[in-house]
Short mmCIF file of C-alpha atoms and ligand atoms in Angstrom, two decimals:
data_model
loop_
_atom_site.label_atom_id
_atom_site.label_comp_id
_atom_site.label_asym_id
_atom_site.label_seq_id
_atom_site.Cartn_x
_atom_site.Cartn_y
_atom_site.Cartn_z
CA UNK A 1 88.19 79.47 -14.32
CA UNK A 2 88.75 79.05 -18.07
CA UNK A 3 85.91 81.12 -19.34
CA UNK A 4 86.44 84.78 -20.22
CA UNK A 5 83.52 87.15 -19.56
CA UNK A 6 82.75 90.27 -21.57
CA UNK A 7 80.94 93.13 -19.85
CA UNK A 8 79.38 96.18 -21.51
CA UNK A 9 78.87 99.34 -19.48
CA UNK A 10 75.64 101.29 -19.96
CA UNK A 11 76.10 104.74 -18.42
CA UNK A 12 79.81 105.62 -18.36
CA UNK A 13 79.68 108.38 -15.74
CA UNK A 14 81.54 108.49 -12.45
CA UNK A 15 80.50 105.05 -11.26
CA UNK A 16 80.56 103.40 -14.69
CA UNK A 17 84.18 104.45 -14.90
CA UNK A 18 84.88 103.06 -11.42
CA UNK A 19 83.64 99.68 -12.70
CA UNK A 20 85.87 100.00 -15.79
CA UNK A 21 88.93 100.59 -13.61
CA UNK A 22 88.03 97.88 -11.09
CA UNK A 23 87.24 95.21 -13.69
CA UNK A 24 90.68 95.84 -15.24
CA UNK A 25 92.15 94.46 -11.99
CA UNK A 26 90.19 91.17 -12.12
CA UNK A 27 91.10 88.01 -14.07
CA UNK A 28 88.69 86.42 -16.55
CA UNK A 29 86.56 89.51 -17.11
CA UNK A 30 87.02 92.53 -19.33
CA UNK A 31 85.01 95.50 -20.52
CA UNK A 32 84.24 95.06 -24.21
CA UNK A 33 82.55 98.40 -24.71
CA UNK A 34 80.30 101.11 -23.34
CA UNK A 35 77.24 103.12 -24.26
CA UNK A 36 76.34 106.52 -22.86
CA UNK A 37 73.72 108.98 -24.11
CA UNK A 38 76.24 111.83 -23.82
CA UNK A 39 78.69 112.21 -26.71
CA UNK A 40 81.44 113.44 -24.36
CA UNK A 41 81.20 110.16 -22.43
CA UNK A 42 81.21 108.18 -25.70
CA UNK A 43 84.43 110.01 -26.56
CA UNK A 44 85.75 109.24 -23.07
CA UNK A 45 85.10 105.55 -23.78
CA UNK A 46 87.08 105.75 -27.04
CA UNK A 47 89.89 107.66 -25.31
CA UNK A 48 90.12 104.79 -22.84
CA UNK A 49 90.40 102.29 -25.70
CA UNK A 50 86.84 100.99 -25.39
CA UNK A 51 84.42 100.37 -28.21
CA UNK A 52 81.62 102.98 -27.98
CA UNK A 53 78.34 101.31 -28.93
CA UNK A 54 76.11 103.51 -31.11
CA UNK A 55 72.96 102.60 -29.14
CA UNK A 56 71.69 100.49 -26.25
CA UNK A 57 70.10 98.16 -28.83
CA UNK A 58 73.55 97.58 -30.31
CA UNK A 59 74.79 96.49 -26.88
CA UNK A 60 71.91 94.03 -26.58
CA UNK A 61 72.46 92.67 -30.08
CA UNK A 62 76.18 92.02 -29.51
CA UNK A 63 76.54 88.25 -28.92
CA UNK A 64 79.88 88.64 -27.20
CA UNK A 65 78.34 90.63 -24.30
CA UNK A 66 77.82 88.24 -21.35
CA UNK A 67 77.08 90.88 -18.71
CA UNK A 68 75.43 94.29 -18.99
CA UNK A 69 76.35 96.74 -16.24
CA UNK A 70 73.70 99.41 -15.67
CA UNK A 71 75.31 102.53 -14.13
CA UNK A 72 72.88 105.22 -15.22
CA UNK A 73 70.86 107.52 -12.94
CA UNK A 74 68.34 105.56 -10.89
CA UNK A 75 65.19 106.21 -12.91
CA UNK A 76 66.75 104.47 -15.94
CA UNK A 77 67.61 101.22 -14.15
CA UNK A 78 64.31 99.35 -14.47
CA UNK A 79 63.91 99.56 -18.24
CA UNK A 80 67.58 98.94 -18.99
CA UNK A 81 67.74 95.90 -16.68
CA UNK A 82 64.50 94.38 -17.98
CA UNK A 83 65.48 94.85 -21.64
CA UNK A 84 68.96 93.42 -21.03
CA UNK A 85 67.56 90.35 -19.22
CA UNK A 86 65.02 89.80 -22.01
CA UNK A 87 67.86 90.05 -24.56
CA UNK A 88 69.50 87.10 -22.76
CA UNK A 89 72.15 89.08 -20.90
CA UNK A 90 73.21 88.70 -17.29
CA UNK A 91 72.90 92.01 -15.49
CA UNK A 92 74.73 93.91 -12.79
CA UNK A 93 72.83 97.00 -11.70
CA UNK A 94 73.97 99.90 -9.59
CA UNK A 95 72.21 100.81 -6.36
CA UNK A 96 69.55 101.90 -5.61
CA UNK A 97 68.37 99.20 -7.99
CA UNK A 98 65.07 100.90 -8.80
CA UNK A 99 62.69 103.73 -7.97
CA UNK A 100 60.29 101.55 -5.96
CA UNK A 101 59.75 98.03 -4.66
CA UNK A 102 57.13 97.58 -7.40
CA UNK A 103 59.76 98.20 -10.09
CA UNK A 104 62.16 95.88 -8.28
CA UNK A 105 59.56 93.10 -8.06
CA UNK A 106 59.15 93.34 -11.83
CA UNK A 107 62.93 93.14 -12.38
CA UNK A 108 63.20 90.08 -10.12
CA UNK A 109 60.28 88.41 -11.95
CA UNK A 110 61.92 88.97 -15.35
CA UNK A 111 65.23 87.59 -14.05
CA UNK A 112 63.40 84.43 -12.86
CA UNK A 113 61.48 84.12 -16.12
CA UNK A 114 64.60 84.49 -18.30
CA UNK A 115 66.84 82.44 -16.02
CA UNK A 116 69.51 85.12 -16.23
CA UNK A 117 71.64 86.36 -13.34
CA UNK A 118 70.64 89.71 -11.89
CA UNK A 119 72.89 91.21 -9.20
CA UNK A 120 72.75 94.57 -7.48
CA UNK A 121 76.02 96.32 -6.72
CA UNK A 122 75.73 96.65 -2.93
CA UNK A 123 79.47 97.21 -2.77
CA UNK A 124 79.56 98.67 0.73
CA UNK A 125 79.17 95.15 2.07
CA UNK A 126 82.95 94.96 1.49
CA UNK A 127 83.75 98.14 3.47
CA UNK A 128 86.34 97.40 6.14
CA UNK A 129 84.66 99.56 8.78
CA UNK A 130 81.44 97.57 8.29
CA UNK A 131 83.20 94.19 8.35
CA UNK A 132 85.02 95.23 11.52
CA UNK A 133 81.78 96.25 13.25
CA UNK A 134 80.14 93.03 12.07
CA UNK A 135 82.92 91.03 13.73
CA UNK A 136 82.59 93.04 16.97
CA UNK A 137 78.85 92.33 16.88
CA UNK A 138 78.99 88.64 15.93
CA UNK A 139 81.83 87.75 18.29
CA UNK A 140 80.21 89.72 21.13
CA UNK A 141 83.47 91.61 21.67
CA UNK A 142 81.54 94.21 23.72
CA UNK A 143 79.27 91.62 25.35
CA UNK A 144 75.70 91.63 24.03
CA UNK A 145 75.25 94.60 21.69
CA UNK A 146 72.15 96.62 22.52
CA UNK A 147 72.58 99.65 20.27
CA UNK A 148 74.34 100.43 16.98
CA UNK A 149 74.62 103.90 15.47
CA UNK A 150 75.71 104.13 11.83
CA UNK A 151 76.26 107.55 10.30
CA UNK A 152 77.76 109.21 7.25
CA UNK A 153 78.18 112.96 7.51
CA UNK A 154 79.29 115.48 4.90
CA UNK A 155 79.08 119.25 4.64
CA UNK A 156 78.71 119.78 0.89
CA UNK A 157 74.94 119.53 0.62
CA UNK A 158 73.39 117.19 -1.91
CA UNK A 159 75.40 116.88 -5.17
CA UNK A 160 74.26 119.34 -7.85
CA UNK A 161 73.48 116.68 -10.48
CA UNK A 162 70.45 114.37 -10.95
CA UNK A 163 70.69 113.47 -7.25
CA UNK A 164 68.84 116.75 -6.56
CA UNK A 165 65.91 115.73 -8.77
CA UNK A 166 63.06 113.53 -7.59
CA UNK A 167 62.18 112.18 -11.03
CA UNK A 168 65.71 110.70 -11.38
CA UNK A 169 65.58 109.06 -7.95
CA UNK A 170 67.48 111.75 -6.09
CA UNK A 171 67.78 112.19 -2.34
CA UNK A 172 70.00 110.71 0.32
CA UNK A 173 67.76 107.85 1.45
CA UNK A 174 68.13 106.29 -2.00
CA UNK A 175 71.75 107.38 -2.45
CA UNK A 176 73.46 106.58 0.86
CA UNK A 177 70.62 105.15 2.94
CA UNK A 178 70.49 102.09 0.70
CA UNK A 179 74.09 101.21 1.66
CA UNK A 180 73.77 101.80 5.40
CA UNK A 181 70.44 99.99 5.67
CA UNK A 182 71.74 97.05 3.63
CA UNK A 183 74.66 96.72 6.06
CA UNK A 184 72.37 96.79 9.10
CA UNK A 185 69.88 94.23 7.74
CA UNK A 186 72.78 91.97 6.82
CA UNK A 187 74.30 92.20 10.31
CA UNK A 188 71.41 92.26 12.79
CA UNK A 189 69.45 89.00 12.80
CA UNK A 190 65.71 88.61 13.26
CA UNK A 191 62.70 90.67 12.43
CA UNK A 192 62.71 94.43 12.27
CA UNK A 193 59.50 95.44 14.02
CA UNK A 194 59.33 99.25 14.10
CA UNK A 195 60.67 102.11 12.00
CA UNK A 196 60.66 105.80 12.77
CA UNK A 197 62.31 108.42 10.56
CA UNK A 198 62.69 112.10 9.84
CA UNK A 199 64.09 113.81 6.76
CA UNK A 200 66.25 116.89 6.49
CA UNK A 201 65.71 119.59 3.87
CA UNK A 202 68.45 122.06 4.72
CA UNK A 203 69.56 122.79 1.16
CA UNK A 204 66.35 122.16 -0.80
CA UNK A 205 62.69 121.18 -0.44
CA UNK A 206 62.53 118.74 -3.35
CA UNK A 207 64.52 115.73 -2.17
CA UNK A 208 65.83 114.74 1.26
CA UNK A 209 69.41 115.92 1.77
CA UNK A 210 69.69 113.70 4.83
CA UNK A 211 67.63 111.59 7.21
CA UNK A 212 67.67 109.92 10.61
CA UNK A 213 65.93 106.65 11.33
CA UNK A 214 65.48 104.60 14.49
CA UNK A 215 65.00 100.87 13.96
CA UNK A 216 63.65 98.52 16.64
CA UNK A 217 64.40 94.82 16.14
CA UNK A 218 62.41 92.02 17.73
CA UNK A 219 65.53 90.84 19.60
CA UNK A 220 65.67 94.17 21.45
CA UNK A 221 68.55 95.69 19.50
CA UNK A 222 68.04 99.34 18.56
CA UNK A 223 69.76 100.92 15.58
CA UNK A 224 70.13 104.51 14.49
CA UNK A 225 71.00 105.21 10.86
CA UNK A 226 71.76 108.75 9.81
CA UNK A 227 72.91 110.50 6.65
CA UNK A 228 73.70 114.20 6.79
CA UNK A 229 75.05 116.60 4.19
CA UNK A 230 75.13 119.78 6.29
CA UNK A 231 77.36 118.46 9.08
CA UNK A 232 80.52 120.52 9.53
CA UNK A 233 81.55 118.40 12.50
CA UNK A 234 81.16 114.67 11.91
CA UNK A 235 79.96 112.21 14.50
CA UNK A 236 81.70 108.79 14.34
CA UNK A 237 80.94 106.53 11.38
CA UNK A 238 79.95 103.79 13.87
CA UNK A 239 79.17 103.94 17.60
CA UNK A 240 78.47 100.49 19.03
CA UNK A 241 77.20 99.87 22.56
CA UNK A 242 77.46 96.50 24.28
CA UNK A 243 76.75 95.60 27.89
CA UNK A 244 80.49 95.29 28.58
CA UNK A 245 81.95 98.01 26.40
CA UNK A 246 81.69 100.60 23.66
CA UNK A 247 83.37 100.89 20.25
CA UNK A 248 83.94 103.78 17.92
CA UNK A 249 84.83 102.85 14.34
CA UNK A 250 85.69 105.43 11.71
CA UNK A 251 86.14 105.11 7.96
CA UNK A 252 89.48 103.48 7.29
CA UNK A 253 88.97 101.44 10.45
CA UNK A 254 90.45 103.95 12.87
CA UNK A 255 88.88 103.79 16.30
CA UNK A 256 88.92 101.87 19.55
CA UNK A 257 87.05 99.67 21.97
CA UNK A 258 86.77 100.49 25.65
CA UNK A 259 85.81 97.44 27.70
CA UNK A 260 85.13 96.69 31.34
CA UNK A 261 87.77 94.67 33.18
CA UNK A 262 86.32 94.77 36.67
CA UNK A 263 82.65 95.33 37.41
CA UNK A 264 83.21 95.07 41.17
CA UNK A 265 85.10 98.35 41.57
CA UNK A 266 82.48 100.97 41.20
CA UNK A 267 83.90 103.93 43.11
CA UNK A 268 83.43 107.12 41.19
CA UNK A 269 84.98 110.51 41.69
CA UNK A 270 82.02 112.82 41.16
CA UNK A 271 82.05 115.46 38.47
CA UNK A 272 81.40 118.84 40.08
CA UNK A 273 80.13 121.79 38.15
CA UNK A 274 79.20 125.17 39.57
CA UNK A 275 75.58 124.12 39.65
CA UNK A 276 75.85 120.57 40.97
CA UNK A 277 77.48 117.17 41.25
CA UNK A 278 77.08 113.78 39.52
CA UNK A 279 78.46 110.33 40.24
CA UNK A 280 76.36 108.68 37.50
CA UNK A 281 78.20 110.47 34.71
CA UNK A 282 81.65 110.38 36.31
CA UNK A 283 84.29 108.67 34.12
CA UNK A 284 85.43 105.19 35.14
CA UNK A 285 88.76 104.81 36.88
CA UNK A 286 91.60 103.33 34.79
CA UNK A 287 91.72 100.11 36.84
CA UNK A 288 88.22 99.04 35.77
CA UNK A 289 88.43 99.47 31.99
CA UNK A 290 90.81 98.71 29.17
CA UNK A 291 91.21 100.45 25.84
CA UNK A 292 91.80 98.02 22.98
CA UNK A 293 92.66 98.69 19.36
CA UNK A 294 90.21 97.55 16.72
CA UNK A 295 90.79 94.25 14.97
CA UNK A 296 90.25 95.43 11.37
CA UNK A 297 88.70 92.96 8.93
CA UNK A 298 89.85 93.31 5.34
CA UNK A 299 87.38 93.34 2.48
CA UNK A 300 88.21 92.79 -1.18
CA UNK A 301 85.72 94.41 -3.54
CA UNK A 302 87.05 92.28 -6.41
CA UNK A 303 85.11 89.43 -4.79
CA UNK A 304 81.91 91.07 -6.04
CA UNK A 305 82.64 90.34 -9.71
CA UNK A 306 84.30 87.03 -8.87
CA UNK A 307 80.99 86.02 -7.29
CA UNK A 308 78.98 87.27 -10.29
CA UNK A 309 81.08 85.13 -12.65
CA UNK A 310 80.87 82.08 -10.38
CA UNK A 311 77.08 82.46 -10.13
CA UNK A 312 76.78 82.63 -13.93
CA UNK A 313 78.83 79.45 -14.14
CA UNK A 314 76.53 77.80 -11.58
CA UNK A 315 79.43 77.38 -9.15
CA UNK A 316 78.42 79.71 -6.30
CA UNK A 317 75.50 81.21 -4.48
CA UNK A 318 74.77 84.86 -5.21
CA UNK A 319 76.17 87.07 -2.41
CA UNK A 320 73.82 90.01 -2.97
CA UNK A 321 70.47 88.24 -3.08
CA UNK A 322 67.39 89.84 -4.71
CA UNK A 323 65.26 89.17 -1.62
CA UNK A 324 67.77 91.05 0.55
CA UNK A 325 67.68 94.00 -1.84
CA UNK A 326 63.87 93.90 -1.73
CA UNK A 327 63.84 93.98 2.09
CA UNK A 328 66.07 97.08 2.04
CA UNK A 329 63.80 98.72 -0.53
CA UNK A 330 60.72 98.06 1.59
CA UNK A 331 62.59 99.56 4.54
CA UNK A 332 63.40 102.71 2.56
CA UNK A 333 59.71 102.99 1.70
CA UNK A 334 58.80 102.61 5.38
CA UNK A 335 61.30 105.39 6.16
CA UNK A 336 59.61 107.74 3.66
CA UNK A 337 56.18 106.81 5.03
CA UNK A 338 57.24 107.36 8.64
CA UNK A 339 58.76 110.75 7.87
CA UNK A 340 55.71 111.87 5.96
CA UNK A 341 53.18 110.73 8.59
CA UNK A 342 55.49 111.48 11.54
CA UNK A 343 54.51 108.07 12.86
CA UNK A 344 56.14 104.80 13.85
CA UNK A 345 55.64 102.20 11.09
CA UNK A 346 55.13 98.48 11.84
CA UNK A 347 57.58 96.73 9.53
CA UNK A 348 57.78 92.93 9.89
P1 LIG B 1 76.74 110.08 -13.33
O1 LIG B 1 75.78 111.16 -13.59
O2 LIG B 1 78.18 110.43 -13.09
O3 LIG B 1 76.74 109.03 -14.55
C1 LIG B 1 75.56 108.55 -15.15
C2 LIG B 1 75.84 108.40 -16.63
O4 LIG B 1 74.71 107.73 -17.23
C3 LIG B 1 75.98 109.75 -17.35
O5 LIG B 1 77.19 109.79 -18.09
C4 LIG B 1 74.75 109.80 -18.26
O6 LIG B 1 74.97 110.49 -19.47
C5 LIG B 1 74.47 108.34 -18.49
N1 LIG B 1 73.10 108.01 -18.89
C6 LIG B 1 71.93 108.55 -18.44
N2 LIG B 1 70.88 107.92 -18.98
C7 LIG B 1 71.38 106.96 -19.80
C8 LIG B 1 70.81 105.97 -20.63
N3 LIG B 1 69.48 105.83 -20.72
N4 LIG B 1 71.62 105.15 -21.33
C9 LIG B 1 72.98 105.27 -21.25
N5 LIG B 1 73.58 106.20 -20.48
C10 LIG B 1 72.80 107.02 -19.75
O7 LIG B 1 76.18 109.26 -12.12
P2 LIG B 1 76.97 108.23 -11.21
O8 LIG B 1 77.43 108.90 -9.99
O9 LIG B 1 77.96 107.47 -12.02
O10 LIG B 1 75.78 107.25 -10.77
C11 LIG B 1 75.29 106.27 -11.64
C12 LIG B 1 74.65 105.14 -10.82
O11 LIG B 1 75.65 104.60 -9.97
C13 LIG B 1 73.52 105.62 -9.91
O12 LIG B 1 72.54 104.62 -9.83
C14 LIG B 1 74.22 105.80 -8.57
O13 LIG B 1 73.34 105.67 -7.47
C15 LIG B 1 75.21 104.68 -8.60
N6 LIG B 1 76.39 104.90 -7.77
C16 LIG B 1 76.80 103.88 -6.98
C17 LIG B 1 77.89 104.03 -6.14
C18 LIG B 1 78.31 102.87 -5.30
O14 LIG B 1 79.19 103.04 -4.46
N7 LIG B 1 77.74 101.70 -5.50
C19 LIG B 1 78.59 105.25 -6.10
C20 LIG B 1 78.18 106.28 -6.96
C21 LIG B 1 77.08 106.08 -7.78
#
C-alpha cells in the first residue's frame, strides 16, 4: 500500500491512548493529533509528541485527517461520529458504538449518505481464547456443540468513572456485554429465537454491575453469557459442551479438552457419600476418555486497522459490519427488556 493515512484521536483517555500505541506499530498509518476536553489529556498528547487540536471543529477542518477515531465516553459517540462523517472523514468508533439502536441507525444512515467508512472497534473478535473456541465449534472438535458458556468475572465492582453513570452509557451490558455478545453472534449460525436475562446490582442501583443471559438459538444451541464484577472466585472464561467432549478455555488460551474415546465401555464406579450412592455422576474411567491440549489460534489486532485502510481504498470488505453491530445492539436491548420484565423475549 502506497498511501499514508492520518488519524486524529478524539478522546485521549485510556483507550484513546491504547489506539495511539497500537497504531504506532502499523505501517501506512499514523496519529496526526488528538483532541480531548480535559487540559491534562491535551498536555499528555503534547508530551507524547502529538499535535493537540484546540477544538473538535479544528479536527474536522484539518484536510490531512483521513480517519477520526472516537474514543470518548459512550454518550458522546453519536454526535462526534455523525459530525465527522458529515465533515467528510472516515470514522472508527469505540464500542459500545452508541446509547441505543436508534442512535446507531442514524449513524449508519449518515455513513451511507456520505459514502464514508464507519467501523466500530469490536476488537475482541481478535482475542485468542475466542478464536480458539470458534475453531473448536466450527471443526466440531467436541462433536456437535450443544451449549457454550462465556463469562468474564472480576471482583473490583464497576469502575468508579463514567461507567457508573447511566447518562454516559455506564453499566456492564454496554461495557463488556457488547464484546461477549458480538463474539457469540459471530460464531453461532442461524436465528436467535429467545433471550432471558437478569442484572446484578451488588455495588450500586443505578447501572448494572453484571448480568447473566441465556440465549436459545433456532438450531438448538444454548448459550450463557455472564459478566460479573463481584466474583472473588472466577468460573472459566469459556465452558463448551459437545456431544463427544467438553472444553475449558481461559484467557491466554490455557485450558483443555476432554473427549470420549470409547462409548462402549460404560462401567462406572459409583460415588458413595454418607447419604447415598450415584453411578450417573461417577467420573469416567481413564480408558474411555482422553485429555487433549487446546490448539490455540493466534489473532493479530493490527489486522483491524489494516482492514479499515483497505476498506477506505476499496480493496477489502469491512470485517466489523454495521449490520452485525446493530444485531448486537438489538440483543443488548432485549437483555435489558427481559431483565426488567423478568420475561423471555422473542428475538428473531
Ligand atoms: P476514559 O474516561 O479513560 O477516556 C475518555 C476520554 O474522553 C477522557 O479523557 C475525556 O476527557 C474525553 N472526552 C469526553 N468527552 C469528550 C468530548 N466530547 N470530546 C473529546 N474528548 C472527550 O474512558 P476509556 O476507558 O478510554 O473509554 C473510552 C471509550 O472506549 C468508551 O466508549 C469505552 O467503552 C471504550 N473502550 C473500549 C475498549 C475496548 O477494548 N474496545 C476498552 C476500554 C474502553
